[in-house]
Amino acid sequence: MLFRSLREKLIEAELDKYLGRNKQQTELHEKYKRKAVEQEPDAVADNNSPATAKFELEIIKLLFEGMEEILDIIFDHILPEELTNKQFRTLATIVLDNYKNDIIAPALLIDKIEDETLRNFVMGLSLNQEVISPKHGEELISPEVTKKILIQHSKDVVKKFKIMRINKQITANNKRLSDTDLNKEIIEILKENKELEDEIKLIRTEELPKI
């Protein structure tokens, strides 16, 4: 009788544990379903989004700064084929190919651009670059300080670009979650999202190598 009572309690405990896990899984599923439905179209960058265009344009500007340190930071983390804009991919490839041959001066890189429209575009970027100018009463910022500012800016752009790409994948996963009721697939997607969210945390806290 005692043995039967213990066995029943064990079965009840296992059942409670299972139901608890199942409830938690259901709640998570519903949470991500709501997230997928409520998410704004511009919250995550797609091929034509303003966020994508903003970061990719900033990358191109930095690539034509003529600084080896910046090229190292960008190309260590972002390859030309990762850019969604075809013209930007072409420009990034030109810079990378020439960088391998120690050609990084903006004027020399511009000469390597065969397409006239792209060449004029890059020349326009150079003319419209924001100048880091002092406020009234301040001393001119030295070239060394300007260089440090640009290097830090390139690190920030790389981090934000990587996070943007991961967020795009998380959003795609959330859409898959809202379309499935298969427990196995739900668990796999939730696990992948957790890994992606952990990767974002790591990117935010990591210190890119100092040049």
Short mmCIF file of C-alpha atoms in Angstrom, two decimals:
data_model
loop_
_atom_site.label_atom_id
_atom_site.label_comp_id
_atom_site.label_asym_id
_atom_site.label_seq_id
_atom_site.Cartn_x
_atom_site.Cartn_y
_atom_site.Cartn_z
CA MET A 1 0.00 0.00 0.00
CA LEU A 2 2.85 2.34 0.97
CA PHE A 3 4.70 1.42 -2.21
CA ARG A 4 1.61 2.19 -4.31
CA SER A 5 1.17 5.54 -2.58
CA LEU A 6 4.79 6.52 -3.27
CA ARG A 7 4.46 5.40 -6.90
CA GLU A 8 1.32 7.52 -7.36
CA LYS A 9 3.07 10.54 -5.86
CA LEU A 10 6.02 10.08 -8.22
CA ILE A 11 3.67 9.86 -11.20
CA GLU A 12 1.85 13.00 -10.06
CA ALA A 13 5.17 14.83 -9.63
CA GLU A 14 6.30 13.86 -13.12
CA LEU A 15 2.93 14.89 -14.53
CA ASP A 16 3.12 18.28 -12.79
CA LYS A 17 6.66 18.76 -14.12
CA TYR A 18 5.55 17.94 -17.66
CA LEU A 19 2.53 20.21 -17.47
CA GLY A 20 4.70 23.01 -16.10
CA ARG A 21 7.16 22.69 -18.98
CA ASN A 22 4.32 22.49 -21.46
CA LYS A 23 2.67 25.60 -20.00
CA GLN A 24 5.94 27.53 -20.11
CA GLN A 25 6.52 26.45 -23.71
CA THR A 26 2.97 27.49 -24.67
CA GLU A 27 3.43 30.88 -23.01
CA LEU A 28 6.70 31.41 -24.88
CA HIS A 29 5.07 30.38 -28.11
CA GLU A 30 2.21 32.85 -27.61
CA LYS A 31 4.70 35.59 -26.66
CA TYR A 32 6.64 35.18 -29.89
CA LYS A 33 3.42 34.93 -31.89
CA ARG A 34 2.35 38.32 -30.52
CA LYS A 35 5.82 39.70 -31.17
CA ALA A 36 5.73 38.60 -34.79
CA VAL A 37 2.28 40.12 -35.33
CA GLU A 38 2.97 43.39 -33.51
CA GLN A 39 6.41 44.05 -34.97
CA GLU A 40 6.63 47.20 -37.08
CA PRO A 41 7.81 46.74 -40.68
CA ASP A 42 10.83 49.03 -40.11
CA ALA A 43 11.84 47.48 -36.79
CA VAL A 44 14.23 45.14 -38.54
CA ALA A 45 16.12 45.94 -41.68
CA ASP A 46 15.28 44.25 -44.93
CA ASN A 47 16.95 44.78 -48.30
CA ASN A 48 15.16 48.09 -48.89
CA SER A 49 14.79 49.41 -45.34
CA PRO A 50 16.14 52.79 -44.21
CA ALA A 51 18.13 51.05 -41.46
CA THR A 52 19.98 48.85 -43.95
CA ALA A 53 20.64 51.77 -46.30
CA LYS A 54 21.91 53.91 -43.43
CA PHE A 55 24.47 51.41 -42.16
CA GLU A 56 25.63 50.26 -45.57
CA LEU A 57 26.14 53.86 -46.71
CA GLU A 58 28.11 54.57 -43.54
CA ILE A 59 30.31 51.54 -44.24
CA ILE A 60 31.03 52.81 -47.76
CA LYS A 61 31.94 56.26 -46.43
CA LEU A 62 34.36 54.68 -43.97
CA LEU A 63 35.92 52.46 -46.63
CA PHE A 64 36.87 55.56 -48.61
CA GLU A 65 38.51 57.33 -45.66
CA GLY A 66 41.89 56.01 -46.78
CA MET A 67 42.75 54.57 -43.35
CA GLU A 68 44.21 51.10 -43.05
CA GLU A 69 42.99 50.74 -39.47
CA ILE A 70 39.38 51.30 -40.51
CA LEU A 71 39.66 48.83 -43.41
CA ASP A 72 41.00 46.19 -41.01
CA ILE A 73 38.13 46.73 -38.57
CA ILE A 74 35.45 46.53 -41.26
CA PHE A 75 36.79 43.69 -43.38
CA ASP A 76 37.59 41.58 -40.31
CA HIS A 77 33.84 41.51 -39.57
CA ILE A 78 31.93 42.38 -42.74
CA LEU A 79 32.53 41.03 -46.24
CA PRO A 80 31.35 42.85 -49.40
CA GLU A 81 28.85 40.09 -50.22
CA GLU A 82 27.06 40.72 -46.90
CA LEU A 83 25.88 44.12 -48.12
CA THR A 84 22.39 44.01 -49.59
CA ASN A 85 22.79 46.95 -51.98
CA LYS A 86 24.35 45.82 -55.27
CA GLN A 87 26.20 49.09 -55.88
CA PHE A 88 27.59 49.12 -52.33
CA ARG A 89 28.76 45.50 -52.79
CA THR A 90 30.59 46.56 -55.95
CA LEU A 91 32.28 49.49 -54.20
CA ALA A 92 33.25 47.42 -51.16
CA THR A 93 34.73 44.74 -53.45
CA ILE A 94 36.79 47.37 -55.30
CA VAL A 95 38.17 48.67 -52.00
CA LEU A 96 38.96 45.19 -50.69
CA ASP A 97 40.65 44.04 -53.91
CA ASN A 98 42.82 47.15 -54.01
CA TYR A 99 43.56 46.99 -50.29
CA LYS A 100 45.13 43.59 -50.89
CA ASN A 101 47.52 45.43 -53.23
CA ASP A 102 48.17 48.19 -50.66
CA ILE A 103 46.07 50.75 -52.51
CA ILE A 104 43.89 52.66 -50.03
CA ALA A 105 44.17 56.35 -50.97
CA PRO A 106 40.66 57.65 -51.80
CA ALA A 107 41.76 59.32 -55.06
CA LEU A 108 43.42 56.11 -56.29
CA LEU A 109 40.40 54.01 -55.31
CA ILE A 110 38.04 56.37 -57.12
CA ASP A 111 40.16 56.01 -60.26
CA LYS A 112 39.62 52.23 -60.05
CA ILE A 113 35.83 52.63 -60.31
CA GLU A 114 34.91 52.00 -63.94
CA ASP A 115 31.21 52.83 -63.66
CA GLU A 116 30.87 56.60 -64.07
CA THR A 117 27.70 56.82 -61.97
CA LEU A 118 29.35 55.02 -59.06
CA ARG A 119 32.51 57.08 -59.44
CA ASN A 120 30.52 60.32 -59.26
CA PHE A 121 28.58 58.96 -56.29
CA VAL A 122 31.77 58.31 -54.31
CA MET A 123 33.22 61.68 -55.30
CA GLY A 124 30.01 63.25 -54.01
CA LEU A 125 30.42 61.41 -50.71
CA SER A 126 33.93 62.79 -50.35
CA LEU A 127 32.72 66.35 -51.00
CA ASN A 128 29.80 66.01 -48.58
CA GLN A 129 31.67 64.34 -45.72
CA GLU A 130 30.85 65.97 -42.40
CA VAL A 131 33.89 67.86 -41.15
CA ILE A 132 34.65 67.50 -37.45
CA SER A 133 34.93 71.19 -36.65
CA PRO A 134 35.51 72.90 -33.32
CA LYS A 135 32.93 75.02 -31.57
CA HIS A 136 33.57 78.72 -31.08
CA GLY A 137 36.48 79.23 -28.71
CA GLU A 138 37.77 75.67 -28.96
CA GLU A 139 41.07 74.63 -30.46
CA LEU A 140 41.21 72.73 -33.73
CA ILE A 141 40.94 68.97 -33.29
CA SER A 142 44.26 67.37 -34.07
CA PRO A 143 44.61 64.73 -36.83
CA GLU A 144 45.40 62.15 -34.12
CA VAL A 145 42.14 62.86 -32.29
CA THR A 146 40.19 62.84 -35.56
CA LYS A 147 41.72 59.47 -36.40
CA LYS A 148 40.71 58.04 -33.02
CA ILE A 149 37.15 59.33 -33.45
CA LEU A 150 36.86 57.71 -36.90
CA ILE A 151 38.28 54.40 -35.66
CA GLN A 152 35.83 54.30 -32.75
CA HIS A 153 33.00 55.22 -35.11
CA SER A 154 33.92 52.35 -37.43
CA LYS A 155 33.84 49.93 -34.47
CA ASP A 156 30.38 51.20 -33.49
CA VAL A 157 29.09 50.87 -37.07
CA VAL A 158 30.41 47.29 -37.32
CA LYS A 159 28.71 46.31 -34.04
CA LYS A 160 25.39 47.87 -35.00
CA PHE A 161 25.49 46.28 -38.44
CA LYS A 162 26.11 42.82 -36.95
CA ILE A 163 23.28 43.29 -34.42
CA MET A 164 20.95 44.47 -37.18
CA ARG A 165 21.65 41.29 -39.17
CA ILE A 166 20.97 39.08 -36.15
CA ASN A 167 17.74 40.91 -35.34
CA LYS A 168 16.62 40.27 -38.89
CA GLN A 169 17.11 36.53 -38.34
CA ILE A 170 15.24 36.64 -35.02
CA THR A 171 12.30 38.35 -36.72
CA ALA A 172 12.27 35.67 -39.43
CA ASN A 173 12.27 33.03 -36.69
CA ASN A 174 9.37 34.74 -34.92
CA LYS A 175 7.40 34.62 -38.15
CA ARG A 176 8.08 30.87 -38.37
CA LEU A 177 6.89 30.52 -34.76
CA SER A 178 3.61 32.22 -35.56
CA ASP A 179 3.06 29.81 -38.45
CA THR A 180 3.72 26.51 -36.68
CA ASP A 181 2.12 24.43 -33.96
CA LEU A 182 4.70 21.62 -34.04
CA ASN A 183 6.29 21.31 -30.59
CA LYS A 184 9.62 20.08 -31.94
CA GLU A 185 9.93 22.99 -34.35
CA ILE A 186 8.85 25.48 -31.67
CA ILE A 187 11.56 24.23 -29.30
CA GLU A 188 14.21 24.41 -32.03
CA ILE A 189 13.25 27.96 -32.99
CA LEU A 190 13.16 29.15 -29.37
CA LYS A 191 16.59 27.61 -28.80
CA GLU A 192 17.97 29.34 -31.90
CA ASN A 193 16.49 32.68 -30.83
CA LYS A 194 18.07 32.32 -27.38
CA GLU A 195 21.46 31.70 -28.99
CA LEU A 196 21.01 34.71 -31.26
CA GLU A 197 19.99 36.93 -28.33
CA ASP A 198 23.08 35.75 -26.42
CA GLU A 199 25.19 36.62 -29.46
CA ILE A 200 23.77 40.15 -29.47
CA LYS A 201 24.67 40.54 -25.78
CA LEU A 202 28.20 39.38 -26.55
CA ILE A 203 28.58 41.83 -29.43
CA ARG A 204 27.38 44.72 -27.26
CA THR A 205 29.89 43.97 -24.53
CA GLU A 206 32.87 42.83 -26.60
CA GLU A 207 35.75 45.17 -27.25
CA LEU A 208 36.88 45.08 -30.85
CA PRO A 209 40.66 44.77 -31.15
CA LYS A 210 42.49 48.04 -30.64
CA ILE A 211 44.44 49.17 -33.67
#
